[in-house]
PDB file of C-alpha atoms in Angstrom:
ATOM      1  CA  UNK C  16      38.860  22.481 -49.563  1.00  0.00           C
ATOM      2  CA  UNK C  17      35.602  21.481 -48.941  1.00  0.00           C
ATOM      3  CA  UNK C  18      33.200  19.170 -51.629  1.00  0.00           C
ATOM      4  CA  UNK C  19      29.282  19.519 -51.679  1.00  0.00           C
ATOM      5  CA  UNK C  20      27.612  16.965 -54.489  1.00  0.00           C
ATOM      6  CA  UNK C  21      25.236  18.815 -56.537  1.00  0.00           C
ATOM      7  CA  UNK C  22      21.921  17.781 -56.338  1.00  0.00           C
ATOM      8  CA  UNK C  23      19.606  18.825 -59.224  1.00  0.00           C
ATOM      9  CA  UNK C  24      20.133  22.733 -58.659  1.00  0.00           C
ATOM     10  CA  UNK C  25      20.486  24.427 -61.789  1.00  0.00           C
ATOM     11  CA  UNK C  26      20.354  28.047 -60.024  1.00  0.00           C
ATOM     12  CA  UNK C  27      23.765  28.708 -61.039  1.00  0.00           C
ATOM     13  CA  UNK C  28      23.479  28.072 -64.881  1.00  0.00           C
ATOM     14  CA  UNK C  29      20.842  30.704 -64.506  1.00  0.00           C
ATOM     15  CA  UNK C  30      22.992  32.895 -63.306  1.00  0.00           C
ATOM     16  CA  UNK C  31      25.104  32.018 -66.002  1.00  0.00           C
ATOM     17  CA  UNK C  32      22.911  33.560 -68.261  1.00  0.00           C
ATOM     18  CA  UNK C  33      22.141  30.498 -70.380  1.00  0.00           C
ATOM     19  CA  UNK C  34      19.129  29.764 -71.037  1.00  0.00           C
ATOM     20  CA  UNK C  35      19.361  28.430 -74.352  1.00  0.00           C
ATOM     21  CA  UNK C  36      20.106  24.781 -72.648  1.00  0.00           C
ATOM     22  CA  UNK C  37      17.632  21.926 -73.021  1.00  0.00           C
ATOM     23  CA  UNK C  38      16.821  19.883 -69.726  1.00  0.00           C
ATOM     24  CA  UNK C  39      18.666  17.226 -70.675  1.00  0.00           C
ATOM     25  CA  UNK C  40      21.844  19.626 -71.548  1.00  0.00           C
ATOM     26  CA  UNK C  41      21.189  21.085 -67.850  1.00  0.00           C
ATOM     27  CA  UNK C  42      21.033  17.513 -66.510  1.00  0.00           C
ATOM     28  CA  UNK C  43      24.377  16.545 -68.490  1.00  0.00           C
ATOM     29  CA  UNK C  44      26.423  19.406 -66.740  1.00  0.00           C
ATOM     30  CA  UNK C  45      24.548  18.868 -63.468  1.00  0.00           C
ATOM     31  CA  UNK C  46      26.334  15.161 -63.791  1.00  0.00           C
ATOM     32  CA  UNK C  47      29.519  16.359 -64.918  1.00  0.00           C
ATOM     33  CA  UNK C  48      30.098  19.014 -61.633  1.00  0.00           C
ATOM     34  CA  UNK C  49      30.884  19.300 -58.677  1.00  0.00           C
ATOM     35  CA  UNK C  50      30.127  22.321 -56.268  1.00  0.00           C
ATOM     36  CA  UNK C  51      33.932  23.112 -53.768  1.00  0.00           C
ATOM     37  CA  UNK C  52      34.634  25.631 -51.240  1.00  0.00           C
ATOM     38  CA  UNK C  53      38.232  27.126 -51.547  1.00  0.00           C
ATOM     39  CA  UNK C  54      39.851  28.747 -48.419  1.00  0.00           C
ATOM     40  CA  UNK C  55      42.193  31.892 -49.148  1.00  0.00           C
ATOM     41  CA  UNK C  56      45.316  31.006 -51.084  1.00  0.00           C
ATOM     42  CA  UNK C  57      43.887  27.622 -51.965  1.00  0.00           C
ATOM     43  CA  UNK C  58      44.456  26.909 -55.642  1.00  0.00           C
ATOM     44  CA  UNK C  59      42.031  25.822 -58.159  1.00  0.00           C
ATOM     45  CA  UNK C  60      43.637  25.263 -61.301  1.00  0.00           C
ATOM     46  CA  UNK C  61      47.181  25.012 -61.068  1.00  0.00           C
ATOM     47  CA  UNK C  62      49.322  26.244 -64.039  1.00  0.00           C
ATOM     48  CA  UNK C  63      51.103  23.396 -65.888  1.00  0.00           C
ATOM     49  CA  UNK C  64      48.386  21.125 -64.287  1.00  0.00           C
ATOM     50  CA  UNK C  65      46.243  19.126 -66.811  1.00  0.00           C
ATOM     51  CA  UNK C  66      43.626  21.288 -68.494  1.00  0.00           C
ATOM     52  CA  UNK C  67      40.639  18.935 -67.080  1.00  0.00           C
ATOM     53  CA  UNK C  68      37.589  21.146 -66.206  1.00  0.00           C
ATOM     54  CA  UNK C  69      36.336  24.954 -66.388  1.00  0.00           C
ATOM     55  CA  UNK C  70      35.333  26.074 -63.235  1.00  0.00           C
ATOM     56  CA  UNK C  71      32.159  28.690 -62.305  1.00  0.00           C
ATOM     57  CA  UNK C  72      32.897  30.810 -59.910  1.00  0.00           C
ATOM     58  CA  UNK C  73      29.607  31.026 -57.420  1.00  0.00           C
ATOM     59  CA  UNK C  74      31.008  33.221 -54.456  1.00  0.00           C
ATOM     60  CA  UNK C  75      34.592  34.915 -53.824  1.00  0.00           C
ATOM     61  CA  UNK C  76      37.731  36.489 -55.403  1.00  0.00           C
ATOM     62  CA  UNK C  77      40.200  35.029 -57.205  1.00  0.00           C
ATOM     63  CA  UNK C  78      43.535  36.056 -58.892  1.00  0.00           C
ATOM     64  CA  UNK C  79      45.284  34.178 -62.065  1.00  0.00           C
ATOM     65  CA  UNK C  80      48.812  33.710 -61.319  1.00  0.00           C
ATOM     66  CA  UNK C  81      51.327  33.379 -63.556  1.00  0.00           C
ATOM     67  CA  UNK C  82      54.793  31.820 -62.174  1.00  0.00           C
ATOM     68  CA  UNK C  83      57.962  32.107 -64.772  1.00  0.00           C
ATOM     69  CA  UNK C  84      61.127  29.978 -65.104  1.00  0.00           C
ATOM     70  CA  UNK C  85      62.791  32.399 -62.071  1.00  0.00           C
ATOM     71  CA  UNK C  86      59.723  31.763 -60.097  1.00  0.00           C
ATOM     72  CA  UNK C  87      58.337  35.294 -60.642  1.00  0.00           C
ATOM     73  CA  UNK C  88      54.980  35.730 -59.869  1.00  0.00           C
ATOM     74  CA  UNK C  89      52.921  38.297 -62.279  1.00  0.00           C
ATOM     75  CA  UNK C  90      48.859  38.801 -61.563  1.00  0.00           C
ATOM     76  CA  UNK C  91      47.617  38.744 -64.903  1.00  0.00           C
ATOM     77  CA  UNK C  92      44.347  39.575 -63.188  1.00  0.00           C
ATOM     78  CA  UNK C  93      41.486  39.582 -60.115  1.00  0.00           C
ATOM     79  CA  UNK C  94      37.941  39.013 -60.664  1.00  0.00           C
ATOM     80  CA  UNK C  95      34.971  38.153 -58.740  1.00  0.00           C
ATOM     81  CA  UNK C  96      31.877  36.528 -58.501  1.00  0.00           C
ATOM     82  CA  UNK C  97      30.216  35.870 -60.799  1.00  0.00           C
ATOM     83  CA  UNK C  98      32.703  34.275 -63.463  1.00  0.00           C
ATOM     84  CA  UNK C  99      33.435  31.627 -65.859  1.00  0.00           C
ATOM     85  CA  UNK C 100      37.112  30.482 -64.786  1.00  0.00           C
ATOM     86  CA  UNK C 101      39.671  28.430 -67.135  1.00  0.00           C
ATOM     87  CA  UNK C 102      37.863  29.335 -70.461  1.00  0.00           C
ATOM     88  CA  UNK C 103      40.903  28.925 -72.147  1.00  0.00           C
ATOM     89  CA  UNK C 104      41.051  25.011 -71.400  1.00  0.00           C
ATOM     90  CA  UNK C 105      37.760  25.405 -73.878  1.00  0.00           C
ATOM     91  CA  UNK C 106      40.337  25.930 -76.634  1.00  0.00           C
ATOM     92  CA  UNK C 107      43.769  24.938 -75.665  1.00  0.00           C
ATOM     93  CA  UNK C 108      43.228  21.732 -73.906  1.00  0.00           C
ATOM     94  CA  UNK C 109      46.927  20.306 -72.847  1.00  0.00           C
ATOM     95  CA  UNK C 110      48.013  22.321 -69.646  1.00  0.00           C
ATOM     96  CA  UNK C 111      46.742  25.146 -67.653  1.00  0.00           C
ATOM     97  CA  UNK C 112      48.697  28.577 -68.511  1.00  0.00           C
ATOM     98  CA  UNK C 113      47.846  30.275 -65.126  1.00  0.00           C
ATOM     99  CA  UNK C 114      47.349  29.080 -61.835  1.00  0.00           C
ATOM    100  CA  UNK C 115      44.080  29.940 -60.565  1.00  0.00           C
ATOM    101  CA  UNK C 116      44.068  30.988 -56.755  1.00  0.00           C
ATOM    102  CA  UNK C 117      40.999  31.992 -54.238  1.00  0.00           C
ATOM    103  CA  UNK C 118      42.007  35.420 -52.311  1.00  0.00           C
ATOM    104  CA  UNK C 119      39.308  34.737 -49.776  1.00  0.00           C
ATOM    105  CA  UNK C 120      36.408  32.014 -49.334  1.00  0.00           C
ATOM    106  CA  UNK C 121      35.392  31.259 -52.964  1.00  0.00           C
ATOM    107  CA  UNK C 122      32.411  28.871 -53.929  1.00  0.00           C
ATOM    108  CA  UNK C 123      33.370  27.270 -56.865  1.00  0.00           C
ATOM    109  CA  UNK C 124      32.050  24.778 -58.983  1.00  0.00           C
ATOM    110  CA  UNK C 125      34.171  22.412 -61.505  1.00  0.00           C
ATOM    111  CA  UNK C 126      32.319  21.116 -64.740  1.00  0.00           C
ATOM    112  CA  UNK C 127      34.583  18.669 -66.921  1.00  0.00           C
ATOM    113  CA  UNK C 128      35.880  20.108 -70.087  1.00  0.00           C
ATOM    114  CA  UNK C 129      34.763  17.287 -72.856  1.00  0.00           C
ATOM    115  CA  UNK C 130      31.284  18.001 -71.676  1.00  0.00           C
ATOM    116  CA  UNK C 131      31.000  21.490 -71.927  1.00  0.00           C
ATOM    117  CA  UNK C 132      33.476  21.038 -75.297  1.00  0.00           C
ATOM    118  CA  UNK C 133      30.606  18.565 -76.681  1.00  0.00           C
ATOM    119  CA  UNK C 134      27.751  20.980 -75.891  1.00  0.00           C
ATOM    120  CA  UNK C 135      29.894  23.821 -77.827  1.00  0.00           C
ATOM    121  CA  UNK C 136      29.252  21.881 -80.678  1.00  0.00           C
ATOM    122  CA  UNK C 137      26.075  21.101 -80.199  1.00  0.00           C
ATOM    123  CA  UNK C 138      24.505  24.532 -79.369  1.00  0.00           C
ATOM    124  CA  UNK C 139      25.363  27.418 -81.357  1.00  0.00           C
ATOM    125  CA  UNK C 140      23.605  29.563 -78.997  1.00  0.00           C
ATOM    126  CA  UNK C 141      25.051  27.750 -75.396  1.00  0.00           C
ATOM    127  CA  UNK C 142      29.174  28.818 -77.522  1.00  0.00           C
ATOM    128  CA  UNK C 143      28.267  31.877 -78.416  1.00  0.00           C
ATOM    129  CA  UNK C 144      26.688  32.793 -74.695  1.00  0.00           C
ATOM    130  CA  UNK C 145      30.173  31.054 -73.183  1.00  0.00           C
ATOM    131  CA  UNK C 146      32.321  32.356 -75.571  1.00  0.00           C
ATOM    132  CA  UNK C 147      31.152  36.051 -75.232  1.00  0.00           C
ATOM    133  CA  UNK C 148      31.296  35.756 -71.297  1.00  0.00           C
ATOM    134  CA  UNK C 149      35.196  34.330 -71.241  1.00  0.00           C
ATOM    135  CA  UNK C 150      35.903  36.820 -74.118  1.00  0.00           C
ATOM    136  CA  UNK C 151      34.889  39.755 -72.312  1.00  0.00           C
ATOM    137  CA  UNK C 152      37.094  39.137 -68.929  1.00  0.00           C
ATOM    138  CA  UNK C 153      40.415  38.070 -70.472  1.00  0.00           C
ATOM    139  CA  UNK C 154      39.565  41.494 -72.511  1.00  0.00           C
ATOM    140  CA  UNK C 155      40.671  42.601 -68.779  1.00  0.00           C
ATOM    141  CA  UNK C 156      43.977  40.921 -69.167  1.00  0.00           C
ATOM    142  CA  UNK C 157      45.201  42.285 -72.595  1.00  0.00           C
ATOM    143  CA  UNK C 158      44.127  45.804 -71.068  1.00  0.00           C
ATOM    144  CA  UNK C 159      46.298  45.017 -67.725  1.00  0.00           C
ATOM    145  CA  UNK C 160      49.135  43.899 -70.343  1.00  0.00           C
ATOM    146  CA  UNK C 161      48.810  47.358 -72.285  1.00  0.00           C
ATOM    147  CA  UNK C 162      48.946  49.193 -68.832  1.00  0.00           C
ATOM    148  CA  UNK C 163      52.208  47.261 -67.575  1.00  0.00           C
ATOM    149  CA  UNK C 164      53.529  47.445 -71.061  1.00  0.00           C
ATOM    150  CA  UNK C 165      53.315  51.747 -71.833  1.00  0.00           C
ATOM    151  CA  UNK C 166      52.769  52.687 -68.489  1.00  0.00           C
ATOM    152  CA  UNK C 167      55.353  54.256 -66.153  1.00  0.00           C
ATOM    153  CA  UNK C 168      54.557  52.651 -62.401  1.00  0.00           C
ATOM    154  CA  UNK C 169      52.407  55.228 -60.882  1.00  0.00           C
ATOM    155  CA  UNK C 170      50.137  54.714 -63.993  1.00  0.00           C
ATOM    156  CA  UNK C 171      49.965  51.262 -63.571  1.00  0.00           C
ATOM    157  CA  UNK C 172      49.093  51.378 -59.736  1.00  0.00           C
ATOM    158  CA  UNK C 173      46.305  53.672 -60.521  1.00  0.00           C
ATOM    159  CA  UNK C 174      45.212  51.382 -62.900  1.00  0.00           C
ATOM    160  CA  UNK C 175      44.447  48.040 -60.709  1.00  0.00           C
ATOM    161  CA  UNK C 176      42.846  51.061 -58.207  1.00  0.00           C
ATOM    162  CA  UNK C 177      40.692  51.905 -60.730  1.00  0.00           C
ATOM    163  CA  UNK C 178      39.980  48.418 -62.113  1.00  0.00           C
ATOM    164  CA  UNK C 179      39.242  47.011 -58.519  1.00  0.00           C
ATOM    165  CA  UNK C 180      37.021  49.651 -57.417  1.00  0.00           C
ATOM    166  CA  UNK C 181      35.084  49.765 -60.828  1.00  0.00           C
ATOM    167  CA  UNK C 182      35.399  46.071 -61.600  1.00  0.00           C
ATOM    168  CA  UNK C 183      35.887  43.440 -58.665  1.00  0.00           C
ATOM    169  CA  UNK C 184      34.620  45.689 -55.533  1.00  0.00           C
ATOM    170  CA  UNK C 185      32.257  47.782 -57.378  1.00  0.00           C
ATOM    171  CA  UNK C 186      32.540  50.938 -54.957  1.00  0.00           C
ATOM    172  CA  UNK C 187      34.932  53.121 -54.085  1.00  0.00           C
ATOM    173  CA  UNK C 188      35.148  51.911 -50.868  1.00  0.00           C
ATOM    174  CA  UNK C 189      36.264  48.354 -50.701  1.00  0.00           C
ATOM    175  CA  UNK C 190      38.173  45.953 -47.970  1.00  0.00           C
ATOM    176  CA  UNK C 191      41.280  44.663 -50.174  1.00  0.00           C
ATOM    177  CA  UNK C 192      41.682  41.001 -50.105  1.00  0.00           C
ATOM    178  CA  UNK C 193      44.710  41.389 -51.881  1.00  0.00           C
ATOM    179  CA  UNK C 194      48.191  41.627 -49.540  1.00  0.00           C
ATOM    180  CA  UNK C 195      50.548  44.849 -50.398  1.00  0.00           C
ATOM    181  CA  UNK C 196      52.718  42.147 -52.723  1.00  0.00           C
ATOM    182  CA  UNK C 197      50.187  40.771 -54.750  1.00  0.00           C
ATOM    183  CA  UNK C 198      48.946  44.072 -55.482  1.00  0.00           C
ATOM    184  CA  UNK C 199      52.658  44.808 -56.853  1.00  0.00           C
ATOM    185  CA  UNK C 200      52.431  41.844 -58.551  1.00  0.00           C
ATOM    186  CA  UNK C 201      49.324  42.560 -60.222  1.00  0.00           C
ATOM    187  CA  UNK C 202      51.157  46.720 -61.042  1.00  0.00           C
ATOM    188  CA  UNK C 203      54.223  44.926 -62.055  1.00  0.00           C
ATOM    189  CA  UNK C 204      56.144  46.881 -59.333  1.00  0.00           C
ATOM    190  CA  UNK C 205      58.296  46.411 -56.501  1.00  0.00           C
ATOM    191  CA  UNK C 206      56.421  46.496 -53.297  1.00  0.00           C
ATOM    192  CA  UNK C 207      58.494  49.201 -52.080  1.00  0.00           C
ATOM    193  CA  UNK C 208      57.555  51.195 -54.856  1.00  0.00           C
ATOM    194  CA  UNK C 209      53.573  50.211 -54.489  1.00  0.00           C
ATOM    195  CA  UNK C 210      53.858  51.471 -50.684  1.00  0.00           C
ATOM    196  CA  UNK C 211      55.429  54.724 -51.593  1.00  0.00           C
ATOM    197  CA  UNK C 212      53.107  55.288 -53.935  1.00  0.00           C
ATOM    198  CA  UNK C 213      50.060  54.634 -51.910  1.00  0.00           C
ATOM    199  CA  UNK C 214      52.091  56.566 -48.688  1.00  0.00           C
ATOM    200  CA  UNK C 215      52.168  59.958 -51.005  1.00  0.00           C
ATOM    201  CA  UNK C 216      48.587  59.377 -52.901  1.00  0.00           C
ATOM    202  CA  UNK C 217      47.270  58.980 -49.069  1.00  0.00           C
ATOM    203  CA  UNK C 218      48.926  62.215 -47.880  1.00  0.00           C
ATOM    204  CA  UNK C 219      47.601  64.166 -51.044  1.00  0.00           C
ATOM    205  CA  UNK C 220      44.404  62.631 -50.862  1.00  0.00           C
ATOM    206  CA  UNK C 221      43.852  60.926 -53.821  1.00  0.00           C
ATOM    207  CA  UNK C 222      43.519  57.291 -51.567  1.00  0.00           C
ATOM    208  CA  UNK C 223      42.490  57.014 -48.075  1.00  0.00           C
ATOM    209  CA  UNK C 224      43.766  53.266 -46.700  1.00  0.00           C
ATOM    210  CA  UNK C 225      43.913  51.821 -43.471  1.00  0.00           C
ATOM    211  CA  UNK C 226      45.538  48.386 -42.929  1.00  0.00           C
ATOM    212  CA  UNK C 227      43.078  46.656 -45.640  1.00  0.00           C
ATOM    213  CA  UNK C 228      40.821  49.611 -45.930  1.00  0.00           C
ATOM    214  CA  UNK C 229      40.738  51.492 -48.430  1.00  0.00           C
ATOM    215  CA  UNK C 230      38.578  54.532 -50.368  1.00  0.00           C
ATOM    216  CA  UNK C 231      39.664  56.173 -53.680  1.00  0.00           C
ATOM    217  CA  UNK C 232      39.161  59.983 -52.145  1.00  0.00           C
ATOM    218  CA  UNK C 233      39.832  61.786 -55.687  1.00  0.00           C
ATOM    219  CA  UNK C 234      38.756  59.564 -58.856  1.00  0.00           C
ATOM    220  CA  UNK C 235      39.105  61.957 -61.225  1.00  0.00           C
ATOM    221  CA  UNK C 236      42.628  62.754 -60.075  1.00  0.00           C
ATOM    222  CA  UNK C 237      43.354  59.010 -60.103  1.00  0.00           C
ATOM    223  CA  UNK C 238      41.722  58.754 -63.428  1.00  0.00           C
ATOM    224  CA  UNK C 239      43.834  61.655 -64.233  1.00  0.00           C
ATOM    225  CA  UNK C 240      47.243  60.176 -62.931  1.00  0.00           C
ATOM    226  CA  UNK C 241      46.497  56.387 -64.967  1.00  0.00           C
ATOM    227  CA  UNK C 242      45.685  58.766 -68.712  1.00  0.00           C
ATOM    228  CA  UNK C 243      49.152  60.982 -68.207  1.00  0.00           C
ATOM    229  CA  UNK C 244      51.641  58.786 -66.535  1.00  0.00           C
TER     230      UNK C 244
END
């Protein structure tokens, strides 16, 4: 993990879409951050680690991890830049719920909770703006939870497909940064079960992969597979 002090560069709060903030609000987050590069697997917020900051995420992929009593690992989801990470420490401020963890080089930068919990209060506009933006990904999650919840497995695979071409690659064509067991993880499947299911879709082309390459072929059949199964 590597640390770079901010120095007076509000660029990314741009990017955030908020520019309801006063200078000096700008200059009280500026003060309260601190810009880090993660490596892949590196973790940024660990679950059942003190709920501290809310991290921005500049650069990168991510997935939140969630680890149970048995030590079974569920993706709850992936996203990518740009995002607001750890929104929920906003709200419930004693430990992290979910570990969040880079899947490649992510630019990240940490801004300590109380200030950004102060400024909530402060500027109607600068909550609803934050708010909106955390509201809308875990939005994401519940959906993934509906999918692993109704969905038989082939469903849920074409699912995440869907949801990382449409949502973290943003083309049909995409280089996964994921490895063949998180992506189980994140379809709530075996791996073995994933593979087949990728093996057959590639052979009926639906999904053309190689090694970490992949193309969705057939959307509409995919699209047709996650509605009916």
């Amino acid at each position: 993990m590597k640390t770079n002090i901010l120095t007076n560069n509000s660029s990314w709060l741009s990017e955030l879409a908020l520019p309801n903030l006063t200078k000096d609000e700008i200059k009280t987050i500026e003060q309260a951050s601190v810009r880090l590069t993660f490596k892949k697997s590196e973790t940024i917020l660990k679950q059942g680690g003190q709920s501290t900051h809310i991290a921005y995420l500049v650069q990168g992929i991510v997935k939140f991890n969630f680890e149970n009593e048995l030590g079974r690992n569920l993706i709850l989801t992936v996203v990518s830049a740009p995002k607001i990470l750890g929104g929920a420490n906003l709200l419930y401020q004693h430990n992290n719920l979910f570990s969040i963890i880079a899947i490649e080089i992510c630019e990240v930068i940490l801004v300590e909770s109380p200030v950004i919990v102060d400024l909530l209060k402060q500027n109607a506009h600068f909550s609803f703006t934050t708010l909106q933006l955390t509201s809308e990904m875990y939005k994401k999650t519940i959906l993934n939870f509906v999918s692993l919840a109704f969905k038989h497995k082939e469903g849920r695979i074409a699912d995440i497909m869907i949801y990382l071409a449409e949502n973290v690659y943003h083309n049909n064509k995409f280089q996964l940064s994921l490895t063949r067991k998180e992506l189980a993880e994140f379809a709530g499947c075996s791996s073995e079960n994933l593979i087949m299911t990728l093996s057959r879709w590639n052979k009926e082309h639906i999904i053309h992969n190689n090694g970490k390459a992949f193309e969705i072929v057939d959307p509409d059949k995919l699209k047709l597979i996650s509605r009916n199964c």
